[in-house]
Coordinates of C-alpha atoms and ligand atoms in Angstrom, one line a residue:
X1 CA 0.0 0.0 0.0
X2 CA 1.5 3.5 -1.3
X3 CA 3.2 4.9 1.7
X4 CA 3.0 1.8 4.1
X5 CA 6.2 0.0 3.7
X6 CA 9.0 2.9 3.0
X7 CA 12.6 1.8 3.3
X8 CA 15.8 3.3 2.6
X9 CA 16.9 1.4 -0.3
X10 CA 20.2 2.4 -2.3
X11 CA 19.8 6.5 -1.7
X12 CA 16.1 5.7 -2.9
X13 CA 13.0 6.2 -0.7
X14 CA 10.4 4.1 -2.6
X15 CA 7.6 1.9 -1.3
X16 CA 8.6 -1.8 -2.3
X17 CA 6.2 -3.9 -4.0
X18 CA 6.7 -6.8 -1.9
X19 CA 3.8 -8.7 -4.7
X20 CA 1.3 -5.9 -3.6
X21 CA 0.8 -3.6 -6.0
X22 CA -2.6 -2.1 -4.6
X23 CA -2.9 2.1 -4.5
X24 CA 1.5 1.3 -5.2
X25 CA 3.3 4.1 -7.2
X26 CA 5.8 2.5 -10.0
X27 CA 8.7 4.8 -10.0
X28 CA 11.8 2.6 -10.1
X29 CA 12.7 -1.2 -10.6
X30 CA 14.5 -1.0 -7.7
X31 CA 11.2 -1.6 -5.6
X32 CA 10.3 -4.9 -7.1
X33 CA 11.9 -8.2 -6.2
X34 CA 11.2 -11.5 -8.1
X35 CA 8.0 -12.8 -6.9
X36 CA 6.4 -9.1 -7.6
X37 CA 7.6 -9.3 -11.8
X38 CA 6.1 -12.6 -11.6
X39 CA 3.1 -11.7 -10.6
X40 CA 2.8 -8.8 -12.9
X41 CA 4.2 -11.1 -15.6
X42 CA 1.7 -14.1 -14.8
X43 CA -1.1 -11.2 -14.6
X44 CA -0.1 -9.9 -18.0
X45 CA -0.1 -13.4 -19.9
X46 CA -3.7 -13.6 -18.4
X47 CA -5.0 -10.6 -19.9
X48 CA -3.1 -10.8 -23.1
X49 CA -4.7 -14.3 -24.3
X50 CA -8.1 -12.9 -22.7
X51 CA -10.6 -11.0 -25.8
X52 CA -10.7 -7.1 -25.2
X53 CA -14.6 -7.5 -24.5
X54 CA -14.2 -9.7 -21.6
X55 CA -12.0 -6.8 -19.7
X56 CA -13.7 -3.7 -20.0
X57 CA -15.4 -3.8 -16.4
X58 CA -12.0 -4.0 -14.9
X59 CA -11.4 0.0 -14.9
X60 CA -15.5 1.3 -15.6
X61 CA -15.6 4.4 -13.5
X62 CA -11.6 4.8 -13.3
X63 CA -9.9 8.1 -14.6
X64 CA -6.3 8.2 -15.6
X65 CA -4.3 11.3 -15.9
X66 CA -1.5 10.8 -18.3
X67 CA 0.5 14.0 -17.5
X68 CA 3.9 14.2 -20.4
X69 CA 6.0 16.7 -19.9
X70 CA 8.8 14.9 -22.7
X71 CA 7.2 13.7 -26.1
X72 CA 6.1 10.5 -26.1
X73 CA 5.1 7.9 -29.1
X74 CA 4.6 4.4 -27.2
X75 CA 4.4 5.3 -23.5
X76 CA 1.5 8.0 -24.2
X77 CA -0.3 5.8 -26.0
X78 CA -0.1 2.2 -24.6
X79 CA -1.0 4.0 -21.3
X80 CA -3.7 5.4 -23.2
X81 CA -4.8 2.1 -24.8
X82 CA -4.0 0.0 -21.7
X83 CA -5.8 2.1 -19.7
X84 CA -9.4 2.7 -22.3
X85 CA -8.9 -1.5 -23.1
X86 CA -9.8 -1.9 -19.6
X87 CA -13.2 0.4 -19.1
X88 CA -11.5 3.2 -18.1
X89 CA -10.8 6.8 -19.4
X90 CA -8.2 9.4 -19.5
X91 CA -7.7 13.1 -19.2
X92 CA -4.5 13.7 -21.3
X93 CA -2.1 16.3 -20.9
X94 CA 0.8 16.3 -23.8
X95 CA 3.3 18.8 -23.7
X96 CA 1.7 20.1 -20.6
X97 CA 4.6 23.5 -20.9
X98 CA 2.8 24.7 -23.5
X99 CA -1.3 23.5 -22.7
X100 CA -1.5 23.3 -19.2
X101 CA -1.1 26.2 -15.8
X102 CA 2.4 25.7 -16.3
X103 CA 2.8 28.6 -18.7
X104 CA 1.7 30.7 -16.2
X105 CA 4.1 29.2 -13.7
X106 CA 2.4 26.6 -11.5
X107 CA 4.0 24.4 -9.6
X108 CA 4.4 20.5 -10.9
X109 CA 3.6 19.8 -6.6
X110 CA 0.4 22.2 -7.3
X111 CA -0.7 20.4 -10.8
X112 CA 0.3 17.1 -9.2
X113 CA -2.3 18.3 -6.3
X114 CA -5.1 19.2 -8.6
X115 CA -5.0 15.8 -10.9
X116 CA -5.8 13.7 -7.8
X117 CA -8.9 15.7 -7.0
X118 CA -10.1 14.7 -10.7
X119 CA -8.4 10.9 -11.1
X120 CA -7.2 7.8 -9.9
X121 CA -4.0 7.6 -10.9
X122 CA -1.2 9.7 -12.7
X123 CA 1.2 8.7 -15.3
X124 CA 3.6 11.4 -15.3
X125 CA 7.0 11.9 -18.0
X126 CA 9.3 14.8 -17.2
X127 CA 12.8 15.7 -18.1
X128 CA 14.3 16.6 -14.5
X129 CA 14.9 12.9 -13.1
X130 CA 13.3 12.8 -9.4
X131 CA 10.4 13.9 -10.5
X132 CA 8.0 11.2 -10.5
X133 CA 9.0 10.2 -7.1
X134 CA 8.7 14.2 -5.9
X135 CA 5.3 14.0 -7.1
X136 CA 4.4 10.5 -5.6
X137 CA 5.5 11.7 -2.2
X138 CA 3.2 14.7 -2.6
X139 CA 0.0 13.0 -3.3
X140 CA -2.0 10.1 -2.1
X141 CA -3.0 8.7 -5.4
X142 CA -0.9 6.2 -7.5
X143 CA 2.4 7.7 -10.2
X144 CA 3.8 5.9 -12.4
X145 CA 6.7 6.9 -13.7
X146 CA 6.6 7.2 -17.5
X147 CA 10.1 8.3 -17.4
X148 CA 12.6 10.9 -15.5
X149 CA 15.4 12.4 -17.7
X150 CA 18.3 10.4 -17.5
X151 CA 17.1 8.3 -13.9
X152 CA 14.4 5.8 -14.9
X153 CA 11.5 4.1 -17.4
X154 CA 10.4 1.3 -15.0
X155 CA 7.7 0.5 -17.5
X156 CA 9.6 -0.1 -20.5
X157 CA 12.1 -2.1 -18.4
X158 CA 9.2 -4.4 -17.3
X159 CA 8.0 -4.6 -20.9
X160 CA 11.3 -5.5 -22.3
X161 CA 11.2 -7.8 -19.2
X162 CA 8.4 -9.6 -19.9
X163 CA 9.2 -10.0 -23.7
X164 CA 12.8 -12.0 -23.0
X165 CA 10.5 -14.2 -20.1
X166 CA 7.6 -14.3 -22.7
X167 CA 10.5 -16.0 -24.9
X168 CA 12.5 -18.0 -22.7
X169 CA 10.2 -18.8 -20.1
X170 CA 13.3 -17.8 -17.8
X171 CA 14.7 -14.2 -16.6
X172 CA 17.4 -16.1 -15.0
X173 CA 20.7 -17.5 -16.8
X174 CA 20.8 -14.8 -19.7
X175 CA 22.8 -13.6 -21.4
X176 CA 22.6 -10.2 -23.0
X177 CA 23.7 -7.0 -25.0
X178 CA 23.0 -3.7 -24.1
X179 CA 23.7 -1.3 -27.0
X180 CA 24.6 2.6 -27.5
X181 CA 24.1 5.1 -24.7
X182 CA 24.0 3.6 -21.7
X183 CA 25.0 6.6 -19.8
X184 CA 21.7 8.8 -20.6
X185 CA 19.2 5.9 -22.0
X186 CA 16.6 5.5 -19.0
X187 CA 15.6 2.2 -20.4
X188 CA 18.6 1.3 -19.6
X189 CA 18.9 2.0 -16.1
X190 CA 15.9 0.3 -15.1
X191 CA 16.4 -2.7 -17.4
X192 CA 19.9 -3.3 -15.6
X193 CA 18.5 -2.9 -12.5
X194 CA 15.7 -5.5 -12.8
X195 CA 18.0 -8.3 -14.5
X196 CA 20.0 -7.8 -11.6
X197 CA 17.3 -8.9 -9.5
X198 CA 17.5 -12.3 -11.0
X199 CA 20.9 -14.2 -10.5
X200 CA 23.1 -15.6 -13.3
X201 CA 22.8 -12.8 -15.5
X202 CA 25.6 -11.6 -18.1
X203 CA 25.3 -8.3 -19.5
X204 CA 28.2 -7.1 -22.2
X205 CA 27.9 -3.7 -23.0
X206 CA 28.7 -2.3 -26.3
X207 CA 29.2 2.3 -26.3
X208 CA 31.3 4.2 -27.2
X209 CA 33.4 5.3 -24.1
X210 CA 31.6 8.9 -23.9
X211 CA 28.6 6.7 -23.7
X212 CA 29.4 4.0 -21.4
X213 CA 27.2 3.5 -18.0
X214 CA 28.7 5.6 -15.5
X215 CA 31.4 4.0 -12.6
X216 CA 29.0 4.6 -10.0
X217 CA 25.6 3.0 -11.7
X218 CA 28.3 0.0 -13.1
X219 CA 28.9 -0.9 -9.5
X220 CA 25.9 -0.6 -7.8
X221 CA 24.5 -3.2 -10.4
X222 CA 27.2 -5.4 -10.0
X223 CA 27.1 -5.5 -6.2
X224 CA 23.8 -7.0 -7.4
X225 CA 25.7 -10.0 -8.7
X226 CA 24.7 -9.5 -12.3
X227 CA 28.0 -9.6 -14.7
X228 CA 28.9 -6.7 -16.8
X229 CA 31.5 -7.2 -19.4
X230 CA 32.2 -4.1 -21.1
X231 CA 33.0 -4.7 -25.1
X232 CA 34.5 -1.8 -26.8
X233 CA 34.0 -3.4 -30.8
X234 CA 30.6 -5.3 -32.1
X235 CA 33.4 -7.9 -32.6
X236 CA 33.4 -9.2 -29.1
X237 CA 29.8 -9.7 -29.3
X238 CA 29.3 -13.4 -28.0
X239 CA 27.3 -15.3 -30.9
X240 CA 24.6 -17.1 -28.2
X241 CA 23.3 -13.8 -26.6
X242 CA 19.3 -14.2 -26.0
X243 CA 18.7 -10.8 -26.9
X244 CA 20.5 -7.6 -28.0
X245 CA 19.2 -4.3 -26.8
X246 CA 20.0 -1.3 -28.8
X247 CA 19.3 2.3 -28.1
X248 CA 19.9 5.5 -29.4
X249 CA 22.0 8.1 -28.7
X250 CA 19.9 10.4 -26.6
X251 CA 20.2 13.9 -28.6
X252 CA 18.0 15.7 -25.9
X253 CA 20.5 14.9 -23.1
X254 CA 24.0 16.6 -25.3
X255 CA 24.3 20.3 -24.4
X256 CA 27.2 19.8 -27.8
X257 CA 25.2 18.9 -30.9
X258 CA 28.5 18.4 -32.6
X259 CA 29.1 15.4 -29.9
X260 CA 25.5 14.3 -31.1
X261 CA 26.4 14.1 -34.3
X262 CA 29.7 12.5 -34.0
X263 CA 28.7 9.6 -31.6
X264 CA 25.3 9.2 -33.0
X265 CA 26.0 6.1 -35.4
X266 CA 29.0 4.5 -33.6
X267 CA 27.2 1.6 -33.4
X268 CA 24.7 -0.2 -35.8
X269 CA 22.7 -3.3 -36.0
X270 CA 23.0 -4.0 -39.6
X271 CA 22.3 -7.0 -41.5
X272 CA 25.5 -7.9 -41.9
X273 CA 26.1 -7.9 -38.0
X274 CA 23.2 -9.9 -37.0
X275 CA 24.3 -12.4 -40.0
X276 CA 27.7 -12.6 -38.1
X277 CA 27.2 -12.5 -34.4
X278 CA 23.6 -13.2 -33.3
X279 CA 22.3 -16.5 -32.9
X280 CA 18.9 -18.4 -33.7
X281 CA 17.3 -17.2 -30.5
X282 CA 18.4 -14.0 -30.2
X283 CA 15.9 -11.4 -29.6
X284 CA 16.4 -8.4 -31.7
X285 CA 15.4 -5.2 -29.1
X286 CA 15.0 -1.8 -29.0
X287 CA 12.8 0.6 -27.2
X288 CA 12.5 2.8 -29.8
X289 CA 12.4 5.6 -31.5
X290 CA 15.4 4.3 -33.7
X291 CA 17.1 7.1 -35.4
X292 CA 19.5 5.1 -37.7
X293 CA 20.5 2.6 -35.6
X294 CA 19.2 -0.1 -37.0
X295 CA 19.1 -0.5 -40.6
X296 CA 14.9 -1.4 -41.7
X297 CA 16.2 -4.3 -43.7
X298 CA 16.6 -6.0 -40.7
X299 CA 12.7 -5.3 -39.4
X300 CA 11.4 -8.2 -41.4
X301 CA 13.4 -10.6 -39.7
X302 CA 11.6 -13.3 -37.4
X303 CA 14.0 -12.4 -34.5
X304 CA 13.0 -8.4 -34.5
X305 CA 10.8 -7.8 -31.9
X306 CA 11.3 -3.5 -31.8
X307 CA 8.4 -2.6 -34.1
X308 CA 5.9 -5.6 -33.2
X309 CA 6.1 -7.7 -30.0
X310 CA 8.0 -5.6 -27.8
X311 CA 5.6 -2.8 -28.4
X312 CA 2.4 -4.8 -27.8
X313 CA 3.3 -6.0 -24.6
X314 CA 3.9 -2.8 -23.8
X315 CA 0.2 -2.3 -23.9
X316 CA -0.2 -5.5 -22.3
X317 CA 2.2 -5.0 -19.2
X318 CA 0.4 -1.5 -18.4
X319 CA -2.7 -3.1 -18.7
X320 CA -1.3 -5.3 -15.9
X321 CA 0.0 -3.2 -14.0
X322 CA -3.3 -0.8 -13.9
X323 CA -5.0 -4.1 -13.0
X324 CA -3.1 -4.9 -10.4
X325 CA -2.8 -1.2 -9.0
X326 CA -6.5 -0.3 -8.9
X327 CA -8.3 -3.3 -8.5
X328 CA -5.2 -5.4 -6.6
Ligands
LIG1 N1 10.1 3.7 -25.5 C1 9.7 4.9 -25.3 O1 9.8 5.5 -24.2 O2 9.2 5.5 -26.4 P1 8.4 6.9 -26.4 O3 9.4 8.0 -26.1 O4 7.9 7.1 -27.8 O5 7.3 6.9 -25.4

């Protein structure tokens, strides 16, 4: 229950899940442990071979205010659909700097304050990481963080999450590539932190070294147990990863355009590369947008889950996690 259990847990104040997710804000994957992604994961496979008809009392009479401060293609709108799938219904605020109070200066504590008088949950996206969690501590009904600046995107991470498990039938035991920038890709961050939570775990990590995960996030996952093996050419990519997970270069978090433009393609998943390096198995991930990373020949390829699976289940996890947040 939001603001029952609170713990001081690596630097972060969060409420743990502890496989109660009832009136719970989702800010980080730190607050989940491995019977909690089950559950949301068992949940999700539920309501993902379930007909659309057959789930629209779950949310009749709930309100949703999707607050997105960042633009958003997938996170806005599998929110959106996750959240109208189920009964419910939305008030929907994009680029809130331009349409909302906050032109006129109000407070995000004061907007935060107003949307729970109206709804019954908020999913909020803002540049300045901390901010979901400022606002969950604020207000009494659930955030979910749709993603902080540079901190976290906890449900993307679960997404991806459930994707490899949906696969494998396994979180455990994997082996893995993380792709691009790793130092400013939020996906990142929470993916790394909830593949740590499982044991057995190799990540290799492929940036270049502007890029690379910082010292400090490195070792906190590590301390974890997961393995990092940092690879500075697509060379040393092992051929029996079970997935690769490219990302882009995030232009929005370089002040120096010219760094942008020079880092931006260091790395691409070409046809040539998954040809040399990636086996049968291998999941082919990304959370998208791609911005020339991957080459579109490749999207046609069985093992490419960016532009179909991955982004599905995104709809599918949120509508698993609204489940399990307002109905329990
Ligand atoms: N994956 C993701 O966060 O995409 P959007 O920015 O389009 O929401």
């Amino acid at each position: 229950m939001k603001g029952v259990v609170v713990i001081n847990f690596q630097k972060n104040v969060v409420d743990l899940i502890c496989s109660n997710f009832k009136n719970n804000d989702i800010i980080s994957l730190d607050q989940f442990d491995q019977r909690s992604i089950l559950k949301l994961f068992r949940e999700t496979a539920q309501i993902k071979k379930t007909n659309y008809k057959k789930l629209l009392n779950i949310l009749k009479g709930k309100l949703a205010a999707l607050v997105f401060f960042e633009p958003s293609t997938r996170t806005f709108s599998s929110h959106a659909a996750a959240f109208k799938r189920l009964g419910g219904q939305t008030i929907e605020h994009q680029n809130p700097n331009v349409t909302s109070s906050a032109v006129k200066g109000e407070s995000i504590e004061d907007a935060a304050m107003m949307h729970q008088q109206y709804c019954d949950i908020l999913v909020i996206r803002h540049p300045v990481k901390g901010t979901a969690k400022k606002v969950a501590e604020k207000i009494n009904i659930p955030v979910i963080n749709a993603g902080d600046g540079v901190g976290e995107h906890p449900t993307q991470a679960l997404l991806d999450m459930f994707t490899i498990w949906e696969k494998f039938k396994k979180l455990t035991g994997l082996k893995g590539l993380l792709a691009g920038d790793l130092l400013n890709g939020r996906t990142v961050h929470s993916l790394l932190r909830g593949l740590s939570i499982f044991s057995g775990n190799t990540i290799y990590l492929l940036s270049p070294k502007e890029l690379r995960l910082s010292k400090e996030e490195f070792e906190l996952y590590e301390k974890r147990g997961i393995k990092l093996v940092e690879i500075e050419s697509a060379k040393q990519i092992p051929k029996d990863c079970h997935f690769w997970y490219w990302t882009r270069v995030q232009k929005e978090r370089l002040s120096d355009k010219n760094i942008y433009e020079k880092l931006r393609l260091s790395f691409i998943l070409s046809k040539k590369l998954v040809k040399e390096r990636a086996g049968k198995e291998t999941l082919l991930m990304h959370p998208l947008p791609r911005v020339g990373e991957i080459e579109n020949e490749i999207d046609d390829d069985p093992r490419a889950v960016y532009l179909t699976t991955e982004v599905k289940n995104g709809m599918f996890v949120r509508m698993g996690l609204f489940k399990l947040i307002l109905q329990g």
